[in-house]
mmCIF file of N, CA and C in Angstrom:
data_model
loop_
_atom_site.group_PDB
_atom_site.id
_atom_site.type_symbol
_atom_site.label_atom_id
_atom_site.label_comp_id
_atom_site.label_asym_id
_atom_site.label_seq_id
_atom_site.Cartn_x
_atom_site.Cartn_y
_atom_site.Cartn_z
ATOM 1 N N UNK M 1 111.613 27.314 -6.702
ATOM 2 C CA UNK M 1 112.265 26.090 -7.098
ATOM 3 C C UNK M 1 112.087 25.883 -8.607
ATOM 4 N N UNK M 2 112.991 25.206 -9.269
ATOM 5 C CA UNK M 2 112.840 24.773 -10.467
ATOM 6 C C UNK M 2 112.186 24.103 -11.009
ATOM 7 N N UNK M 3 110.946 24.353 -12.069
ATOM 8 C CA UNK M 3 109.995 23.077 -12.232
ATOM 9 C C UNK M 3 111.235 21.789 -12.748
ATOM 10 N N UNK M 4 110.173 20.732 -12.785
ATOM 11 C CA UNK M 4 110.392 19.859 -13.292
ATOM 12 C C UNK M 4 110.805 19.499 -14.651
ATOM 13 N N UNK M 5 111.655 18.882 -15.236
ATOM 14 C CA UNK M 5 112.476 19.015 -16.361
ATOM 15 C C UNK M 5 113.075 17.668 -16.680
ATOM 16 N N UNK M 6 112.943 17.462 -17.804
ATOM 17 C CA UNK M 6 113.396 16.247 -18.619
ATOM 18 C C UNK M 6 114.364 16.297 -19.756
ATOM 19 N N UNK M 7 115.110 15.653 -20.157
ATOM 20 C CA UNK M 7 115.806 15.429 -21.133
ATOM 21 C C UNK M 7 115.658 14.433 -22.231
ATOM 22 N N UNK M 8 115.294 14.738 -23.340
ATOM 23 C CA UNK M 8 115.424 13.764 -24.245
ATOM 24 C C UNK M 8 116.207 12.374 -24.387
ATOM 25 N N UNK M 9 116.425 11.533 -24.721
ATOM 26 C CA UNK M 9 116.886 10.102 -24.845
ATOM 27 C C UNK M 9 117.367 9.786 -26.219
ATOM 28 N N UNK M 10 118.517 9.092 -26.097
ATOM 29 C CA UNK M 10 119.298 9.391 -27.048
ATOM 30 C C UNK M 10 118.893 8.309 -28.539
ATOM 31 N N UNK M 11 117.759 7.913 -27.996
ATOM 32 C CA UNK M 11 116.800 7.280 -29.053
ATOM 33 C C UNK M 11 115.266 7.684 -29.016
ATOM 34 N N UNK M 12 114.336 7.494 -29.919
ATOM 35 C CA UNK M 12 113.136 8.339 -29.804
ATOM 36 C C UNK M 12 112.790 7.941 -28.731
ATOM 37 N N UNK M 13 112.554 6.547 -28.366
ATOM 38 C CA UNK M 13 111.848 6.116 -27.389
ATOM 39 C C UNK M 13 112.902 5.581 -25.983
ATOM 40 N N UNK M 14 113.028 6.346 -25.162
ATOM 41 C CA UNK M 14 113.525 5.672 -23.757
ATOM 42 C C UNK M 14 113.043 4.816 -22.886
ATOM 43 N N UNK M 15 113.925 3.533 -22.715
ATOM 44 C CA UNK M 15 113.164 2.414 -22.205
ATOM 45 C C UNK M 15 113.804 2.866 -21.008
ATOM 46 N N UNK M 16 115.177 3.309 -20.303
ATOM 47 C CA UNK M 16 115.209 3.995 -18.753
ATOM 48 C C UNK M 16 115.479 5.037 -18.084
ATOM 49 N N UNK M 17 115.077 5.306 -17.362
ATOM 50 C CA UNK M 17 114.803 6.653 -17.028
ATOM 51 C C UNK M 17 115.722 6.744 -15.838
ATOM 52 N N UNK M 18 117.059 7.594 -15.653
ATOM 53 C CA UNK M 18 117.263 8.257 -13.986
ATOM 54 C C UNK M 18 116.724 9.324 -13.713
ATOM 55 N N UNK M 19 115.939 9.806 -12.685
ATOM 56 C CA UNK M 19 115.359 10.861 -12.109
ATOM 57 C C UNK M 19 116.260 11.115 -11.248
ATOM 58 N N UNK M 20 116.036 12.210 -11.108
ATOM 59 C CA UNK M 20 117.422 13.145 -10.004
ATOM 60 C C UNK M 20 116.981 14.209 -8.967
ATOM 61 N N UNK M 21 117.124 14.103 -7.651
ATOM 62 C CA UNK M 21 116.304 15.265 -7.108
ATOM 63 C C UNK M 21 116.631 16.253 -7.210
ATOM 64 N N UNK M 22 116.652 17.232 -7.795
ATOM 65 C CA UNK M 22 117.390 18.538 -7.932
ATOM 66 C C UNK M 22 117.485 19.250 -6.422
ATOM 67 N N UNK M 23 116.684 18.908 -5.713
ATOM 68 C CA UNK M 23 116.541 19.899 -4.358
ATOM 69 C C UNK M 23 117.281 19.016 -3.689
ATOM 70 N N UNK M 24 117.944 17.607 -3.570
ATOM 71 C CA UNK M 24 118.812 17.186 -2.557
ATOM 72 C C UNK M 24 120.105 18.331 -2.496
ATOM 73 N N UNK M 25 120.671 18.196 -1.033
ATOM 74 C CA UNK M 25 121.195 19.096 -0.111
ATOM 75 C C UNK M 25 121.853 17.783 0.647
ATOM 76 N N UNK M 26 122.826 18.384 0.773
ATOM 77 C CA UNK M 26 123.865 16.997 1.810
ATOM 78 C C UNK M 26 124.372 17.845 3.106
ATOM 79 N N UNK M 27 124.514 17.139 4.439
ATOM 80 C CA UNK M 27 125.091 18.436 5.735
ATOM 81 C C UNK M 27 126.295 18.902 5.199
ATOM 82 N N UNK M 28 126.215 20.223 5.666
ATOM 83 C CA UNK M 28 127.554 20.621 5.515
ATOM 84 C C UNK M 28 127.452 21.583 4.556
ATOM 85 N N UNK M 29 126.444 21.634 3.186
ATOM 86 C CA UNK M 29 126.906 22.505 2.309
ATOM 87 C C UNK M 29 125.851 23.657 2.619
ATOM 88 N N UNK M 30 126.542 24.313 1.812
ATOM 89 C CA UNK M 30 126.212 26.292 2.271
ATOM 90 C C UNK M 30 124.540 26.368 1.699
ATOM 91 N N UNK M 31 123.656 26.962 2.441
ATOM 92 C CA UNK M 31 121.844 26.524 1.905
ATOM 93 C C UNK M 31 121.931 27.387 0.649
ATOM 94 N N UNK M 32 122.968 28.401 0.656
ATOM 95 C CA UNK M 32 122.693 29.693 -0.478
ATOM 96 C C UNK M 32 123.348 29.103 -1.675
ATOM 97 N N UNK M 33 123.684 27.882 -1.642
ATOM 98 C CA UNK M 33 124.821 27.828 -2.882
ATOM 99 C C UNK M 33 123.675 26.680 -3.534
ATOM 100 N N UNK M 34 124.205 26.668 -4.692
ATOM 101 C CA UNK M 34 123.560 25.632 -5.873
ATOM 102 C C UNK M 34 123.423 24.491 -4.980
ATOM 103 N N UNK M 35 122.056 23.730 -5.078
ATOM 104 C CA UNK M 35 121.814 22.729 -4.745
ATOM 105 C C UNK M 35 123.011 21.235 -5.310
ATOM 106 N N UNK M 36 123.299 20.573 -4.421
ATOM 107 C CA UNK M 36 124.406 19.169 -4.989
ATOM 108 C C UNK M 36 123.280 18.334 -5.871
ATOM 109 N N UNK M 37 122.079 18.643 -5.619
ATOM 110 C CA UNK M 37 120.791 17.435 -6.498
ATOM 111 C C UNK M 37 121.224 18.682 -7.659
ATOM 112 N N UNK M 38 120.451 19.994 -7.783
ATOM 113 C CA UNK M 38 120.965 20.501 -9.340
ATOM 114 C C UNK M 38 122.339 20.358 -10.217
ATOM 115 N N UNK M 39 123.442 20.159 -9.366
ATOM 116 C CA UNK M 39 124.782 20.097 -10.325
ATOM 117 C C UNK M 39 124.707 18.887 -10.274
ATOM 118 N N UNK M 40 123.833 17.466 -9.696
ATOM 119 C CA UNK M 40 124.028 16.263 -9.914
ATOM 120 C C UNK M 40 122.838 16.068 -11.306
ATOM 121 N N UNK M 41 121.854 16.762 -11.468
ATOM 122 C CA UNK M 41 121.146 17.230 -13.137
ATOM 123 C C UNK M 41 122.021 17.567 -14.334
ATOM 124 N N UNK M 42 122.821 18.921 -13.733
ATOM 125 C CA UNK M 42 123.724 19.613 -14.806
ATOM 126 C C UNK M 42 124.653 18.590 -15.148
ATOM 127 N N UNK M 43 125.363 17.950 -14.480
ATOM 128 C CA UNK M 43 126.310 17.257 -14.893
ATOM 129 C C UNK M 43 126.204 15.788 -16.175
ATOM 130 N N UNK M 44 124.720 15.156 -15.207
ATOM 131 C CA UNK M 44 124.434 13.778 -16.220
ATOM 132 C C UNK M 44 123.585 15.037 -17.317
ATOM 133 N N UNK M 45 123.434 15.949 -17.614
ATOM 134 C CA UNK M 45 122.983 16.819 -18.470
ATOM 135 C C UNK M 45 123.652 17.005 -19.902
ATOM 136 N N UNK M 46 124.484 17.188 -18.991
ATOM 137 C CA UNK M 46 125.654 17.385 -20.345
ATOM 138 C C UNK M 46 126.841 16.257 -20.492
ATOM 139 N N UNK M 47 126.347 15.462 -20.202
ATOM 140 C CA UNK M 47 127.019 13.906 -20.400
ATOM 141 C C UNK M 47 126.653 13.026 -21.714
ATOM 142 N N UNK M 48 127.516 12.268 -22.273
ATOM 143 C CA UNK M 48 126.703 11.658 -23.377
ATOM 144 C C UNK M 48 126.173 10.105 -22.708
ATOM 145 N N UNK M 49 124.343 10.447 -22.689
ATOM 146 C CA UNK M 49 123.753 9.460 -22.041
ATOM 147 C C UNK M 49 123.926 8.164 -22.957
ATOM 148 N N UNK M 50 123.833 6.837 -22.214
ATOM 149 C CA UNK M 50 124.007 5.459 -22.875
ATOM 150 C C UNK M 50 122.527 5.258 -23.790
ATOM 151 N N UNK M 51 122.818 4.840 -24.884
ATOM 152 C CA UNK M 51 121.717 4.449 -25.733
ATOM 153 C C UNK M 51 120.227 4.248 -24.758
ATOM 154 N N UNK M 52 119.054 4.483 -25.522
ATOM 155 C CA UNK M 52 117.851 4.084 -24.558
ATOM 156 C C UNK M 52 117.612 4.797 -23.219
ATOM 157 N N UNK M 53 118.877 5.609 -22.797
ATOM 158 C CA UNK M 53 118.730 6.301 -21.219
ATOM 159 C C UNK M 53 118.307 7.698 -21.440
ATOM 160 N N UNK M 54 117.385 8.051 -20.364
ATOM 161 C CA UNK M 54 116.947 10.117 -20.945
ATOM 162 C C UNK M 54 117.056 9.778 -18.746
ATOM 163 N N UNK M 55 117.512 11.470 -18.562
ATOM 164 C CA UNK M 55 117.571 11.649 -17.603
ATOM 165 C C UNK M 55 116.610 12.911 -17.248
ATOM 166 N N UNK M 56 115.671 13.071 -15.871
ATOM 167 C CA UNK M 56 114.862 14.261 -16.030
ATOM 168 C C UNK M 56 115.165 14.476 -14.164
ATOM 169 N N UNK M 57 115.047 15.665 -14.391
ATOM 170 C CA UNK M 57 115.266 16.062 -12.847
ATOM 171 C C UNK M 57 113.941 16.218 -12.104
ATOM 172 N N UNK M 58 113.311 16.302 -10.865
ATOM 173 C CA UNK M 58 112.358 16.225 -9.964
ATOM 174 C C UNK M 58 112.595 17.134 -8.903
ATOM 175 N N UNK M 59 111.679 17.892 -8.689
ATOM 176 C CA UNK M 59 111.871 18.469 -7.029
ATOM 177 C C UNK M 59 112.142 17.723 -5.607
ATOM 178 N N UNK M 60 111.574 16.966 -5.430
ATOM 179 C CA UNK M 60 111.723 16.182 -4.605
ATOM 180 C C UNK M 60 111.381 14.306 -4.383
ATOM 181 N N UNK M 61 112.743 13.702 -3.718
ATOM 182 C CA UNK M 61 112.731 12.107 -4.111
ATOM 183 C C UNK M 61 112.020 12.145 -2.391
ATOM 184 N N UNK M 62 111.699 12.522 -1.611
ATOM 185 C CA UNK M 62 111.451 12.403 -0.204
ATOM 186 C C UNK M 62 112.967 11.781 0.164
ATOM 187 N N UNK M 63 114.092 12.075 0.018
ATOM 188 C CA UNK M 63 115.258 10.710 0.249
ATOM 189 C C UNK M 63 116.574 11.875 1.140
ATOM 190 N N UNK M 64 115.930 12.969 1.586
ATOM 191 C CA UNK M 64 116.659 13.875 2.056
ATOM 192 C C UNK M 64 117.675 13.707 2.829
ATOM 193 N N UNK M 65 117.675 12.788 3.681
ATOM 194 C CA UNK M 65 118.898 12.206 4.633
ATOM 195 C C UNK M 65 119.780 11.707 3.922
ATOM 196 N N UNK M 66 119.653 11.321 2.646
ATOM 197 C CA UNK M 66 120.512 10.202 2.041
ATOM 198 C C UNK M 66 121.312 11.311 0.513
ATOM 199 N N UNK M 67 120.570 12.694 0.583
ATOM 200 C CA UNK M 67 120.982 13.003 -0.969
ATOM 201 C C UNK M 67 122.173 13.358 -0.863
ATOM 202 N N UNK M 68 123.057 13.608 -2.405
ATOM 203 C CA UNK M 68 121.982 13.545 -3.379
ATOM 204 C C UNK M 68 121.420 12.077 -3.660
ATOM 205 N N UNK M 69 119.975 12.131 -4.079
ATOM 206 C CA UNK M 69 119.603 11.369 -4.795
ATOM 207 C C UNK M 69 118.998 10.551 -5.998
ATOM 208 N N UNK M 70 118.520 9.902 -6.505
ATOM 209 C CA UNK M 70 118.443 9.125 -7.624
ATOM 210 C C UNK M 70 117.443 7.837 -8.195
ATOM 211 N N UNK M 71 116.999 7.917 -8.958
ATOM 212 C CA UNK M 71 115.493 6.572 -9.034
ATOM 213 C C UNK M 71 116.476 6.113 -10.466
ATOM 214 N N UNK M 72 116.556 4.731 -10.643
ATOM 215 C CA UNK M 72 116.562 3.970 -11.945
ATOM 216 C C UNK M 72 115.356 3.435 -12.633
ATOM 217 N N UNK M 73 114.720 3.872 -13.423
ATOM 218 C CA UNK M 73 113.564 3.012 -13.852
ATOM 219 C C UNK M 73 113.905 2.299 -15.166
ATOM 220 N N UNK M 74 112.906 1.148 -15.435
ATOM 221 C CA UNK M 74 112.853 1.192 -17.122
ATOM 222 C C UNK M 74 111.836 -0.138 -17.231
ATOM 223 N N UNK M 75 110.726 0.851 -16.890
ATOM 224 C CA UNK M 75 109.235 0.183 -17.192
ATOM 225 C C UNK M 75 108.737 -0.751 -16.412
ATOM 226 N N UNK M 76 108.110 -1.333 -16.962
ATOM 227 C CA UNK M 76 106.873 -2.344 -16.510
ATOM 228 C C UNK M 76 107.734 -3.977 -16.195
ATOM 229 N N UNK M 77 108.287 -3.577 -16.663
ATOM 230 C CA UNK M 77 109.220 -5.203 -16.434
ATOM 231 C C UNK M 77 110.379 -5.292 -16.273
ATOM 232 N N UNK M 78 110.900 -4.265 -15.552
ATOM 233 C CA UNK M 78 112.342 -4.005 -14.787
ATOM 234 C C UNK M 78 112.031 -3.306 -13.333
ATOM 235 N N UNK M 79 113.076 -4.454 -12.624
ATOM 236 C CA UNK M 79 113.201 -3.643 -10.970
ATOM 237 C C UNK M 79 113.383 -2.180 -11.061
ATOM 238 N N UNK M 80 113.047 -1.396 -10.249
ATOM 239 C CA UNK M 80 113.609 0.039 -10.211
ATOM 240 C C UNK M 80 114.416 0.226 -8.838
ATOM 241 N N UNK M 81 115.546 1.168 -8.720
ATOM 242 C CA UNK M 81 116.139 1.230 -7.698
ATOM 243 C C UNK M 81 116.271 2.364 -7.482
ATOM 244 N N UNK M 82 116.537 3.048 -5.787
ATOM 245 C CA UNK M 82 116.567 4.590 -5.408
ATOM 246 C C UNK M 82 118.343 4.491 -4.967
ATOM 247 N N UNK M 83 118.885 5.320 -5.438
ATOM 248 C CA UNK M 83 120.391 5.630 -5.250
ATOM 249 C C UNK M 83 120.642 6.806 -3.963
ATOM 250 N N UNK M 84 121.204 6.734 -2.996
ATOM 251 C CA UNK M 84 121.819 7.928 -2.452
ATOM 252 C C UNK M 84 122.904 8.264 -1.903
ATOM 253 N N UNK M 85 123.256 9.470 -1.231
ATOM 254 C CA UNK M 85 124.417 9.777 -1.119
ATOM 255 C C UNK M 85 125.443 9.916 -1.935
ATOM 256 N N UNK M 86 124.936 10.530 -3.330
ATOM 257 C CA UNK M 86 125.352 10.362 -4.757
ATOM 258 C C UNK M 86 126.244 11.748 -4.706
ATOM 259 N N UNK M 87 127.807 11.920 -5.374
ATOM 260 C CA UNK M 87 128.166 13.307 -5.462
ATOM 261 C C UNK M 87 128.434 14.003 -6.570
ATOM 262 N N UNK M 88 127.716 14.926 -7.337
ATOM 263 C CA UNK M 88 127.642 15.004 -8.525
ATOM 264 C C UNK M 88 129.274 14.883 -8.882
ATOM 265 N N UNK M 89 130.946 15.681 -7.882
ATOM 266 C CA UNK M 89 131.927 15.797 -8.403
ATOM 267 C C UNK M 89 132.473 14.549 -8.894
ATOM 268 N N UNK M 90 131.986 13.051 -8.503
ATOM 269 C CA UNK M 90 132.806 11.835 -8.474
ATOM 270 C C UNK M 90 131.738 10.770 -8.712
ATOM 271 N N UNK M 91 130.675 11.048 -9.061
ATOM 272 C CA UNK M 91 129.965 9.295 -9.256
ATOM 273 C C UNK M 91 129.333 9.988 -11.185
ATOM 274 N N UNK M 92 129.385 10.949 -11.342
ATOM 275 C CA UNK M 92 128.854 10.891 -12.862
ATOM 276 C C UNK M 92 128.732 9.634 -13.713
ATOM 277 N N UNK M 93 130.690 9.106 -13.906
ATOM 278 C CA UNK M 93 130.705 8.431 -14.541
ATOM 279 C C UNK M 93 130.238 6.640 -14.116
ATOM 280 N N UNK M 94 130.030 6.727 -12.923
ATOM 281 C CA UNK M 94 129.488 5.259 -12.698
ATOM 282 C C UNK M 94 128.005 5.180 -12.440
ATOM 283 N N UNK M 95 127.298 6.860 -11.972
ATOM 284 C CA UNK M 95 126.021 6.357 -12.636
ATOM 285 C C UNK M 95 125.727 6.013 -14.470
ATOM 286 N N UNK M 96 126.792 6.359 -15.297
ATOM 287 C CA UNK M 96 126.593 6.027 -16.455
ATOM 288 C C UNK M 96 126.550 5.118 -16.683
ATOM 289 N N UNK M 97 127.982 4.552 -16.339
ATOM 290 C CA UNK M 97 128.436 3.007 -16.702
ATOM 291 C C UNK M 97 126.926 2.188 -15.925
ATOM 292 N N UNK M 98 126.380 2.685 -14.772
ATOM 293 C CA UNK M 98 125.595 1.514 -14.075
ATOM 294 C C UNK M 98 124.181 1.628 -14.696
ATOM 295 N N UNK M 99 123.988 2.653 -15.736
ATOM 296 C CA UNK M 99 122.750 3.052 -16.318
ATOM 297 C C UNK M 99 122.333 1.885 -17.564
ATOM 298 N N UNK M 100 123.848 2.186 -18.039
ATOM 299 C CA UNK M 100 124.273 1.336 -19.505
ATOM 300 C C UNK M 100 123.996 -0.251 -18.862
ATOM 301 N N UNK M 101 124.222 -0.690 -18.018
ATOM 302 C CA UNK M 101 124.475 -2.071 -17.719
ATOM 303 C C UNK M 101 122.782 -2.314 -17.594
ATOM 304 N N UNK M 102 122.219 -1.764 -16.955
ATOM 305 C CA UNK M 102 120.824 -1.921 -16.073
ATOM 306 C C UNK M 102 119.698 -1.483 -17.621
ATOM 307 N N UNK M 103 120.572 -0.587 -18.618
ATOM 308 C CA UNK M 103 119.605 -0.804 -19.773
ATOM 309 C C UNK M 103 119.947 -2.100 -20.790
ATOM 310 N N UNK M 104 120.750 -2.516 -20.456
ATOM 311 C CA UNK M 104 121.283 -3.961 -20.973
ATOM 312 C C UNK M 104 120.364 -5.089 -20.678
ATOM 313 N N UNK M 105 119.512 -5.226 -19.560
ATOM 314 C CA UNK M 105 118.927 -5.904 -19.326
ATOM 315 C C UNK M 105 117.891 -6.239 -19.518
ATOM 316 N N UNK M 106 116.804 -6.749 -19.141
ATOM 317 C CA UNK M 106 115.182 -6.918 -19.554
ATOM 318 C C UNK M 106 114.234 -7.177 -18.270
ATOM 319 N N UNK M 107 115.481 -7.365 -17.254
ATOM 320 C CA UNK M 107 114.323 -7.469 -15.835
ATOM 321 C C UNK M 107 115.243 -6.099 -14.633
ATOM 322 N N UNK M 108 116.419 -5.977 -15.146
ATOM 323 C CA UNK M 108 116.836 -4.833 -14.463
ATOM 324 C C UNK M 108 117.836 -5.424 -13.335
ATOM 325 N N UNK M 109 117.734 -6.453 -13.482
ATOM 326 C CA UNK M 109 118.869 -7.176 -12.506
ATOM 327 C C UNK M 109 120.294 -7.204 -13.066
ATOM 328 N N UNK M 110 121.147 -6.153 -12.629
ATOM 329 C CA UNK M 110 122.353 -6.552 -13.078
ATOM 330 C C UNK M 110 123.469 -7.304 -12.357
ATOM 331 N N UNK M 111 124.259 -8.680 -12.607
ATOM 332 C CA UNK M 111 124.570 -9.057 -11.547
ATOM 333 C C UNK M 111 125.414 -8.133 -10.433
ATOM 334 N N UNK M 112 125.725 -8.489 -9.013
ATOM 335 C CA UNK M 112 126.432 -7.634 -8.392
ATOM 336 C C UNK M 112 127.761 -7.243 -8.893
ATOM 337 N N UNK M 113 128.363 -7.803 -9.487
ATOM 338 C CA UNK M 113 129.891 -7.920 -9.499
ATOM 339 C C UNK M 113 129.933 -6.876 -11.003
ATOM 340 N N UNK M 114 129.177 -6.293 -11.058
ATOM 341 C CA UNK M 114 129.141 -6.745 -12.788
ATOM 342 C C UNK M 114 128.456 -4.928 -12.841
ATOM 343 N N UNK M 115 127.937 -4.429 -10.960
ATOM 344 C CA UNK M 115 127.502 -2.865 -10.970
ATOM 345 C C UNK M 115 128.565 -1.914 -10.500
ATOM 346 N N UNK M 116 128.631 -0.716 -10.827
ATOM 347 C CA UNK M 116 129.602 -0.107 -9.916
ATOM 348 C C UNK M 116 129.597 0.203 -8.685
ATOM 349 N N UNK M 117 130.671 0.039 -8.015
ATOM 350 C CA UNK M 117 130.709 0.192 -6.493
ATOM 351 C C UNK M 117 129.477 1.141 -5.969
ATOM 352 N N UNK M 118 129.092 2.477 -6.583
ATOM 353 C CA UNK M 118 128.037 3.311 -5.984
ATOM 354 C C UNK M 118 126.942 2.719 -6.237
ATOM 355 N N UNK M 119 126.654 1.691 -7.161
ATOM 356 C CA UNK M 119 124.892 1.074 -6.652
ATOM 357 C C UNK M 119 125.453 -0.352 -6.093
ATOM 358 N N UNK M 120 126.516 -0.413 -5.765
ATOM 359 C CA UNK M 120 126.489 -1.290 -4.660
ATOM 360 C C UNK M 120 126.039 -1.323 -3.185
ATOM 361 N N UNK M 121 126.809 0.067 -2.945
ATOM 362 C CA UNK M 121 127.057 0.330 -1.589
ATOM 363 C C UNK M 121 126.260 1.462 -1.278
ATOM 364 N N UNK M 122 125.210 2.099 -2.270
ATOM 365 C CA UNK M 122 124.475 3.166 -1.892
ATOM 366 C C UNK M 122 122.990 2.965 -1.964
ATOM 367 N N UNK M 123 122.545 2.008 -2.113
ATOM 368 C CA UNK M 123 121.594 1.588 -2.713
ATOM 369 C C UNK M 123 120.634 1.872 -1.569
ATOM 370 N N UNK M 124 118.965 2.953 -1.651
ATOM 371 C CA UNK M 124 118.451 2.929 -0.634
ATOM 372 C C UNK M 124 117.162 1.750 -0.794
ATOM 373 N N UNK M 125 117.090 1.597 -1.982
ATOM 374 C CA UNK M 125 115.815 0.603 -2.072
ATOM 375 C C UNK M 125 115.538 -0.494 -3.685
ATOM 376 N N UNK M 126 115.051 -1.235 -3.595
ATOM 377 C CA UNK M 126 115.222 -2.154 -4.511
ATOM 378 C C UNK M 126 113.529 -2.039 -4.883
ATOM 379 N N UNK M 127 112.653 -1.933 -6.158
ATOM 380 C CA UNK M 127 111.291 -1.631 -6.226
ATOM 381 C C UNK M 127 111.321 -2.865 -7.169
ATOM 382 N N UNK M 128 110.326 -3.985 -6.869
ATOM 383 C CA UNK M 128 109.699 -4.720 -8.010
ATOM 384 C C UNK M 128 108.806 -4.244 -9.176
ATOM 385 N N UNK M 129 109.237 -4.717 -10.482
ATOM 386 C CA UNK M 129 108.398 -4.208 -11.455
ATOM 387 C C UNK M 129 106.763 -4.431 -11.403
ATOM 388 N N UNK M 130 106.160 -3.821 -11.572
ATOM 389 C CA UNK M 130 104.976 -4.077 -11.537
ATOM 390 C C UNK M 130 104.441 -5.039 -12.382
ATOM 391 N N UNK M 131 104.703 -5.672 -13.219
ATOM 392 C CA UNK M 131 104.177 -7.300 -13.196
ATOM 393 C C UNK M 131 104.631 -8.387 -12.425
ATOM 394 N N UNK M 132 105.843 -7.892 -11.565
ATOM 395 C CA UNK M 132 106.172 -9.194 -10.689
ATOM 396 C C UNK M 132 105.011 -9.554 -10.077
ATOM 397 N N UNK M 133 104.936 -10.988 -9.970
ATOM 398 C CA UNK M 133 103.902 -12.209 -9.535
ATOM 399 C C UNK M 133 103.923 -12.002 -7.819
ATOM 400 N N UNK M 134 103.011 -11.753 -7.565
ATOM 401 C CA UNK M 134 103.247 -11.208 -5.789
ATOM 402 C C UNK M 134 103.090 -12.722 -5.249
ATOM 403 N N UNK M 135 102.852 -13.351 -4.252
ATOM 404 C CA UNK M 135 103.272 -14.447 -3.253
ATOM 405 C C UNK M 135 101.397 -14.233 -2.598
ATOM 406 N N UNK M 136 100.546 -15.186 -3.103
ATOM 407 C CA UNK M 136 99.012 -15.629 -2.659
ATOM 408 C C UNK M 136 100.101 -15.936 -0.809
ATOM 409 N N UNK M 137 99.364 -14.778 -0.394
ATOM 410 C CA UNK M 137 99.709 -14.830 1.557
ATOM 411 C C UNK M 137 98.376 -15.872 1.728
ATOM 412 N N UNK M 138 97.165 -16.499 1.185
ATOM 413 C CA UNK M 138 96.280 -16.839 1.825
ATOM 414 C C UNK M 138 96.861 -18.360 1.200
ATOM 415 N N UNK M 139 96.370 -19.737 2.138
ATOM 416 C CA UNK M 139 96.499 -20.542 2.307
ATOM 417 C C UNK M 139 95.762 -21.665 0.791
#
């Protein structure tokens, strides 16, 4: 398998990150042929990423039923979200556009209307930033 691999950011410092599983596999496609997670790497690879965005590929998201798949991060004080069922031939350009919007922000919430249809409707998980204020469960 391919190690792990990153891409630079189109500013020194990248405030978000998409990770990509390179080893997602969707039913149906041939096991001998290029992984759909690697040409879903190659493709945002050679894309011109949105200001602040670096994209790095991963061996595995555990998200195998759902790939290809996808993590949005951007730090300590933005939600992060897991994307799947992603196809490298037809969502390139709206994981861009939805990269650009979600680095627009400062808590990572972009409104709904306002994401593209694929992190609408593909969305496997929604992650709170790690300074969100958790909820005292004790009385």
């Amino acid at each position: 398998m391919a190690e792990d691999m990153a891409l630079p950011a189109t500013e020194d410092t990248a405030e978000v990150t998409l990770t990509i599983c390179t080893t997602c596999k969707r039913d149906g496609v041939d096991p001998e042929a290029t992984r759909p997670g690697a040409l879903l790497m190659a493709a945002l690879s050679d894309a011109s990423l949105p200001a602040g965005v670096t994209v790095r590929g991963v061996e595995c998201l555990s998200a195998c039923k759902r790939g290809c798949a996808m993590v949005l991060t951007g730090g300590d004080t933005r939600w992060s979200y897991i994307y799947g069922d992603l196809a490298p031939e037809t969502h390139v350009d709206d994981i861009l556009a939805g990269a650009a919007a979600y680095a627009a922000t400062t808590d990572g919430l972009v409104p709904w209307r306002e994401r593209p249809q694929v992190f609408r409707k593909q969305s496997i998980a929604r992650i709170p930033p790690i300074t969100f204020p958790c909820k005292d469960e004790t009385p």
